[in-house]
Structures are given as structure tokens and as C-alpha cells.
XYZ file of C-alpha atoms in Angstrom:
365
model
C 13.512 20.897 -9.275
C 12.241 20.321 -12.797
C 9.695 17.675 -13.513
C 8.614 15.950 -16.756
C 5.649 13.674 -17.280
C 6.406 9.958 -17.765
C 5.129 10.043 -21.339
C 3.998 13.076 -23.243
C 1.661 11.102 -25.485
C 0.060 9.448 -22.459
C -0.377 12.859 -20.747
C -2.160 14.250 -23.766
C -4.713 11.397 -23.333
C -5.442 12.771 -19.882
C -9.162 12.686 -20.368
C -11.992 10.815 -18.678
C -12.316 8.201 -21.447
C -8.803 6.890 -20.687
C -8.686 7.499 -16.931
C -7.774 4.546 -14.719
C -10.646 3.377 -12.557
C -8.412 3.453 -9.466
C -5.641 6.021 -8.846
C -3.007 5.697 -6.169
C -1.191 8.629 -4.678
C 2.421 7.676 -3.788
C 4.300 10.998 -3.733
C 7.615 9.268 -3.911
C 8.188 6.220 -6.079
C 9.971 3.719 -3.830
C 12.187 0.634 -4.295
C 12.087 -2.097 -1.680
C 15.224 -4.025 -0.736
C 13.812 -7.256 0.845
C 16.012 -9.719 2.775
C 15.525 -12.615 5.197
C 17.637 -11.996 8.292
C 18.490 -13.431 11.707
C 17.199 -11.715 14.829
C 20.803 -10.807 15.660
C 20.767 -8.214 12.877
C 17.373 -6.799 13.943
C 18.810 -6.211 17.438
C 21.516 -3.960 16.020
C 19.051 -1.709 14.228
C 17.522 1.261 15.984
C 13.780 1.311 16.525
C 11.199 -1.284 17.453
C 11.129 -4.579 15.695
C 8.102 -5.034 13.420
C 7.653 -1.336 12.852
C 8.567 1.288 10.226
C 11.061 3.960 11.210
C 12.616 6.413 8.652
C 16.408 6.365 8.269
C 18.993 8.459 6.458
C 20.902 7.300 3.341
C 24.067 6.467 5.356
C 21.956 4.315 7.805
C 20.290 2.602 4.825
C 23.706 1.792 3.324
C 24.978 0.489 6.652
C 21.945 -1.873 7.001
C 22.322 -3.164 3.436
C 26.081 -3.773 4.070
C 25.207 -5.643 7.307
C 22.608 -7.777 5.504
C 24.957 -8.720 2.701
C 27.737 -9.638 5.143
C 25.439 -11.827 7.224
C 23.206 -13.242 4.538
C 22.363 -16.956 4.305
C 22.047 -16.606 0.546
C 25.372 -15.542 -0.840
C 24.225 -15.406 -4.427
C 21.215 -13.120 -4.043
C 20.873 -11.894 -0.483
C 18.584 -8.959 -1.324
C 15.513 -8.955 -3.562
C 14.915 -5.533 -5.191
C 11.436 -4.573 -6.525
C 9.138 -1.531 -6.898
C 7.505 -0.953 -3.466
C 5.526 1.275 -1.247
C 2.170 0.460 0.211
C 0.127 2.307 -2.452
C 2.186 0.913 -5.304
C 1.657 -2.663 -3.955
C -2.100 -2.152 -3.786
C -2.303 -0.537 -7.255
C -0.015 -3.188 -8.849
C -2.174 -5.903 -7.271
C -5.444 -4.385 -8.588
C -3.950 -4.169 -12.104
C -2.060 -7.467 -12.568
C -4.155 -9.689 -10.258
C -7.648 -8.301 -10.648
C -7.675 -6.686 -14.079
C -8.853 -3.270 -12.689
C -7.411 -0.330 -14.689
C -5.165 1.471 -12.225
C -2.665 4.349 -12.263
C -0.248 5.987 -9.981
C 0.349 9.663 -9.125
C 3.890 10.525 -7.913
C 7.447 11.215 -8.876
C 10.558 9.112 -9.547
C 14.201 10.006 -9.828
C 16.497 9.925 -12.778
C 18.428 7.003 -11.323
C 18.691 3.254 -11.554
C 16.015 2.735 -8.747
C 13.620 5.122 -10.604
C 13.966 3.065 -13.827
C 13.426 -0.136 -11.908
C 10.206 1.254 -10.439
C 8.930 2.370 -13.851
C 9.853 -1.002 -15.534
C 8.220 -3.069 -12.773
C 4.941 -1.059 -12.724
C 4.769 -0.919 -16.522
C 5.211 -4.710 -16.757
C 2.210 -5.071 -14.390
C 0.001 -2.801 -16.513
C -0.074 0.246 -14.273
C -0.817 3.573 -15.970
C 2.178 5.881 -15.324
C 0.995 8.946 -17.223
C 0.631 10.808 -13.879
C 4.127 9.852 -12.691
C 6.556 12.684 -13.015
C 10.233 12.168 -13.679
C 12.528 14.524 -11.686
C 16.267 14.980 -11.245
C 17.398 13.303 -8.037
C 17.173 10.136 -5.948
C 14.276 7.650 -5.859
C 13.162 6.689 -2.394
C 14.265 3.241 -1.022
C 13.229 1.010 1.842
C 14.901 -1.963 3.536
C 12.394 -4.783 4.453
C 13.960 -7.165 6.854
C 12.047 -10.426 7.294
C 12.614 -12.738 10.256
C 12.089 -16.545 10.502
C 8.374 -16.084 11.400
C 7.741 -13.992 8.260
C 7.409 -10.751 10.198
C 8.897 -7.710 8.580
C 10.718 -4.652 9.935
C 10.804 -1.704 7.591
C 13.354 1.076 7.396
C 12.375 3.578 4.660
C 14.816 6.206 3.392
C 12.894 9.165 2.018
C 15.341 11.919 2.838
C 16.446 13.746 -0.382
C 14.060 11.533 -2.450
C 12.109 13.265 -5.240
C 8.409 13.612 -4.648
C 5.396 15.146 -6.227
C 4.410 18.432 -4.534
C 0.819 19.564 -3.617
C 1.002 22.485 -6.112
C 1.902 20.123 -8.999
C -1.373 18.148 -8.748
C -4.015 19.116 -11.316
C -7.749 18.494 -11.530
C -7.026 16.604 -14.791
C -5.027 14.017 -12.764
C -8.285 12.772 -11.178
C -10.952 13.389 -13.906
C -12.812 10.262 -14.840
C -11.363 8.076 -12.097
C -13.574 6.505 -9.402
C -11.306 5.695 -6.504
C -8.193 7.350 -4.949
C -5.962 5.148 -2.774
C -3.970 6.926 -0.023
C -1.553 6.034 2.730
C -1.244 8.273 5.788
C 2.128 9.976 6.195
C 2.891 13.181 8.038
C 5.586 14.135 5.566
C 3.081 13.890 2.769
C 0.163 15.565 4.575
C 0.093 18.606 2.374
C 0.015 16.625 -0.884
C -2.542 14.178 0.618
C -4.864 17.104 1.507
C -4.425 18.664 -1.949
C -5.187 15.268 -3.613
C -8.299 14.803 -1.454
C -9.555 18.300 -2.299
C -9.186 17.750 -6.100
C -10.455 14.144 -5.998
C -13.600 15.134 -4.125
C -14.262 17.889 -6.705
C -14.202 15.139 -9.321
C -16.458 12.849 -7.270
C -13.887 10.140 -6.398
C -14.240 7.798 -3.440
C -11.151 7.753 -1.133
C -9.457 4.850 0.579
C -6.935 5.511 3.410
C -4.429 3.121 4.972
C -3.116 4.060 8.405
C 0.486 3.142 7.476
C 2.136 2.094 10.690
C 1.581 2.097 14.466
C 4.403 4.664 14.802
C 2.652 7.013 12.343
C -0.601 6.754 14.304
C 1.081 7.092 17.655
C 3.245 10.099 16.740
C 0.776 11.997 14.521
C -2.688 11.070 15.769
C -4.178 14.584 15.786
C -3.795 15.346 11.979
C -5.032 11.788 11.346
C -8.138 12.401 13.409
C -8.722 15.651 11.525
C -8.460 13.730 8.226
C -11.036 11.182 9.380
C -13.354 13.772 10.865
C -13.423 15.694 7.601
C -15.810 13.073 6.222
C -13.743 12.726 2.985
C -12.373 9.243 3.781
C -14.838 6.632 2.462
C -12.883 3.508 3.238
C -10.213 3.063 5.990
C -7.833 0.149 6.473
C -5.883 -0.445 9.739
C -4.020 -3.401 11.074
C -4.467 -4.370 14.711
C -1.379 -2.501 15.972
C -2.533 0.732 14.255
C -6.067 0.246 15.592
C -4.657 -0.189 19.117
C -2.709 3.075 18.753
C -5.786 4.835 17.470
C -7.707 4.017 20.680
C -4.698 4.054 23.071
C -5.941 5.188 26.508
C -9.549 4.075 25.894
C -10.767 1.297 28.179
C -12.385 -0.792 25.403
C -9.479 -0.473 22.953
C -9.972 -3.689 21.033
C -10.240 -4.269 17.324
C -14.052 -4.236 17.346
C -14.049 -0.897 19.132
C -11.562 0.394 16.468
C -13.897 -0.732 13.647
C -16.781 0.977 15.440
C -14.742 4.147 15.803
C -13.609 4.242 12.163
C -17.150 3.501 10.876
C -18.364 6.830 12.444
C -16.370 8.604 9.821
C -16.080 6.109 6.904
C -18.594 4.132 4.846
C -16.297 1.093 5.130
C -14.015 0.390 8.070
C -11.666 -2.593 8.156
C -9.208 -3.835 10.697
C -6.944 -6.647 9.549
C -5.795 -9.162 12.239
C -2.885 -11.023 10.540
C -3.412 -14.738 10.811
C -6.717 -14.171 12.572
C -8.344 -12.577 9.484
C -10.223 -9.313 9.664
C -13.172 -7.364 11.089
C -15.120 -4.990 8.831
C -18.106 -2.779 9.063
C -20.313 -1.112 6.345
C -23.442 0.697 7.354
C -24.975 -1.385 10.220
C -23.339 -4.635 9.103
C -20.287 -5.877 10.934
C -18.508 -9.056 9.916
C -15.497 -11.161 10.997
C -13.738 -13.351 8.365
C -10.897 -15.742 9.038
C -7.508 -15.663 7.192
C -7.074 -17.900 4.108
C -4.071 -20.074 3.426
C -1.092 -20.989 5.575
C -0.904 -19.348 8.979
C 2.955 -19.249 8.711
C 3.940 -16.460 6.329
C 7.132 -16.634 4.245
C 7.103 -12.827 4.395
C 4.260 -10.566 5.632
C 5.475 -7.659 3.481
C 2.529 -6.343 1.450
C -0.095 -8.524 3.255
C -2.200 -5.516 4.199
C -1.573 -3.776 0.831
C -2.780 -6.830 -1.147
C -5.698 -7.347 1.222
C -6.713 -3.811 0.248
C -6.421 -4.756 -3.486
C -8.868 -7.627 -2.977
C -11.238 -5.672 -0.773
C -11.361 -2.798 -3.213
C -11.982 -5.239 -6.081
C -14.931 -6.532 -4.158
C -16.358 -3.091 -3.446
C -15.889 -2.084 -7.156
C -17.650 -5.258 -8.343
C -20.539 -4.703 -5.858
C -19.821 -7.714 -3.649
C -21.232 -8.110 -0.183
C -19.127 -6.994 2.763
C -18.393 -10.647 3.628
C -17.343 -11.349 0.069
C -15.179 -8.279 0.016
C -13.373 -9.530 3.125
C -12.971 -12.974 1.675
C -11.429 -11.657 -1.552
C -9.104 -9.528 0.597
C -8.151 -12.587 2.680
C -7.354 -14.470 -0.601
C -5.193 -11.774 -2.012
C -3.484 -10.982 1.291
C -2.769 -14.693 1.640
C -1.299 -14.854 -1.841
C 1.492 -12.294 -1.273
C 2.762 -13.830 1.977
C 3.650 -17.011 0.157
C 6.901 -15.559 -1.175
C 9.452 -12.823 -0.468
C 8.437 -9.188 -1.186
C 5.213 -7.186 -1.779
C 4.658 -8.423 -5.372
C 2.534 -11.478 -6.043
C 4.161 -14.131 -8.265
C 2.108 -15.663 -11.139
C 1.814 -19.068 -9.375
C 0.497 -17.255 -6.285
C -2.176 -15.449 -8.337
C -3.152 -18.865 -9.636
C -3.408 -20.065 -6.016
C -5.587 -17.047 -5.173
C -7.959 -17.675 -8.096
C -8.323 -21.278 -6.972
C -9.066 -20.148 -3.417
C -11.688 -17.739 -4.776
C -13.308 -20.456 -6.852
C -13.488 -22.825 -3.872
C -15.219 -20.158 -1.805
C -17.654 -19.328 -4.610
C -16.246 -15.826 -5.171
C -16.330 -14.212 -8.653
C -12.858 -14.369 -10.157
C -11.507 -11.643 -12.443
C -12.514 -12.668 -15.998
C -10.568 -9.916 -17.688
C -7.112 -10.907 -16.443
C -5.171 -12.389 -19.287
C -2.461 -14.410 -17.581
């Protein structure tokens, strides 16, 4: 499968002076199809509600057909936008926090691939490490219930992706952070990226992806953590519970303690209850910010990561990092999908000002 860089001129500028401060590895570019649905539709879909279970292209098409047929919004039942956990975090860092950010991965030569490119470019993300390949771009259906909880069904089969052997040292040269999401299908490329990133002195952030991923592939995850290469780890409370399943004291505090044995920063997000984080000997709990009722929880953890990383990059205290994360996580749940609207960024800046947090001065919006 042949690959070509996103832009030859950008690729020639692949040197440390132009390197994005933060890089995200998302092997497959992905497009989210987000829709609000009744619980009756969720009952018909295989897998647990609230989780993320891979489906084939035929299943994906069936779900989309079902959603359109039963939609409350006849004009625009499905919102389509560039997605994927890492893309959400990187886009947030770039458009909301003014941190130079880029993405490593591959997109297909189809309509979805172009949509991904257009959306990320509009949000200022560096795509010089995004390879274009012949084939399909990955898709995901995000079904949101009345409570704002989301059920994900990604379709990654036959989607183009960047392979471990395609990564180069130059991809990482001059950057400071690498953002990763745990996925067993991407383990080889994740390990290759970690190896090259560490050679270039990057710090690495890892998101635990989903409780199913932790439950079904815990051993490789533990190896990844025990390697000592993960500097910052994000887990939500369901992933944290799976991580310590079987332990007597398997609560969120115990999960933070466990993660902090391997990582400089350990964070467990608790939805409407905020988060718990540990750095060195300091442990802190910070409440959520904004409405407790989410319009759509899609991207809440991803955007929390954007804010927390911004805080770490700017040298803020652990408590301030958590508060910025709570502000940015609170901004994305105010509307449908994992992308923050301009008015919700404005809401976030206002929240940051109220709490005495430094707002991004270099964001021209």
C-alpha cells in the first residue's frame, strides 16, 4: 500500500525549528458520526452500553441506517467531524490553547479522509506527518443518549493506518511531548513510536482508551506502564476499576497510586465528580466545572487531557493543571461531538479567568 506525505514542502521542513511542541500518534485518521438516540436503538446494538466495541463496515452501515430512520432530527440526524481520542486532544491543544501541535498517522483517499484533513487544518494542526494512502479512512459511530452518555462503535477494519516501519526519527525530532492512546491493534506502532520518541527526549502521555481495552488486554498494558516510558497517564473511573479488578481496595485513589508508581503524573477522571491526580508525593482532588448534565460526553476525557497538558507545559501546579483540564473537559460536553465550538472556548476562558488560571494569550480567536 503506497503512502505519500500530506505535503511535500511541509515534509522538507521536517526539522527541529518547525517541529510541533506536541505530537499525537493516531495511526488511523478517523471520522466520527455523532447522533442523539433513544435507548431503544442502543438495546438493539451488540456490546455494553457506554463502551467502545469495534464493528465491521456492514454493522456500521446498519447502525447509521437505523439512526437515520429513527432520528428526532430529520434534517441533520448525524453530525460528521474529524475524530479519534488523540485527534480530539491535539485539536484542542492547537485551537483552544494555542500550543503548536501535529499528528502522526494515515488517512484514506476518500471523502472521509478529506474531511479529516480539512477539519484538522482549519484548527491549525500540523499535518506534515500525516500520510495519504489508497483505501478507506476509519469511521466511528458515537451514539449519545438523553443523559449525554455516549456509546462508541468504531470501524477500523480495512482502514488505512501508519505502520511501525514507516515511522522515522525525524518525525519526532524537536518535539517535546507525544500523546498516545492504548489500543491492542496499534501496539506495534505505539511501541515503535515510544522507542523513537524516547531517543529524541520526548515526554509521553498515554490514555487508557476504554474499559473493554483494559479488561481484555491488561497484560500488554501493564508491560507498557512497567517499561517506565510513560510519563503521564490518563484513565477514567471505569478504566481505573478494570485496571485494579480483583484487588480489594480497587477505588479511584488506589488506581492513581498504582499508576503513579510508573508515571510522573497519574490522573483518574471521575465524570461529573471531577478528577484525582498525583505528581510526586502530591495528590489532589478537583471538582468538575460547569453543568453536571452533559449534552454529550464525547471527547470530555480527550479535552480534559488538552487542558491538563497545557497546564503541565506552562509549568502550572498540579491543582491548576486539574482545574484547566476541568474547564476544557467542561467546554466540550456543552454541545454534540468531540470538537469545541468557539462560544464554548469563550466559556472556558471565562471559567479560567474566574478561577485565576492563566488563559492562553496566543490564541487569536
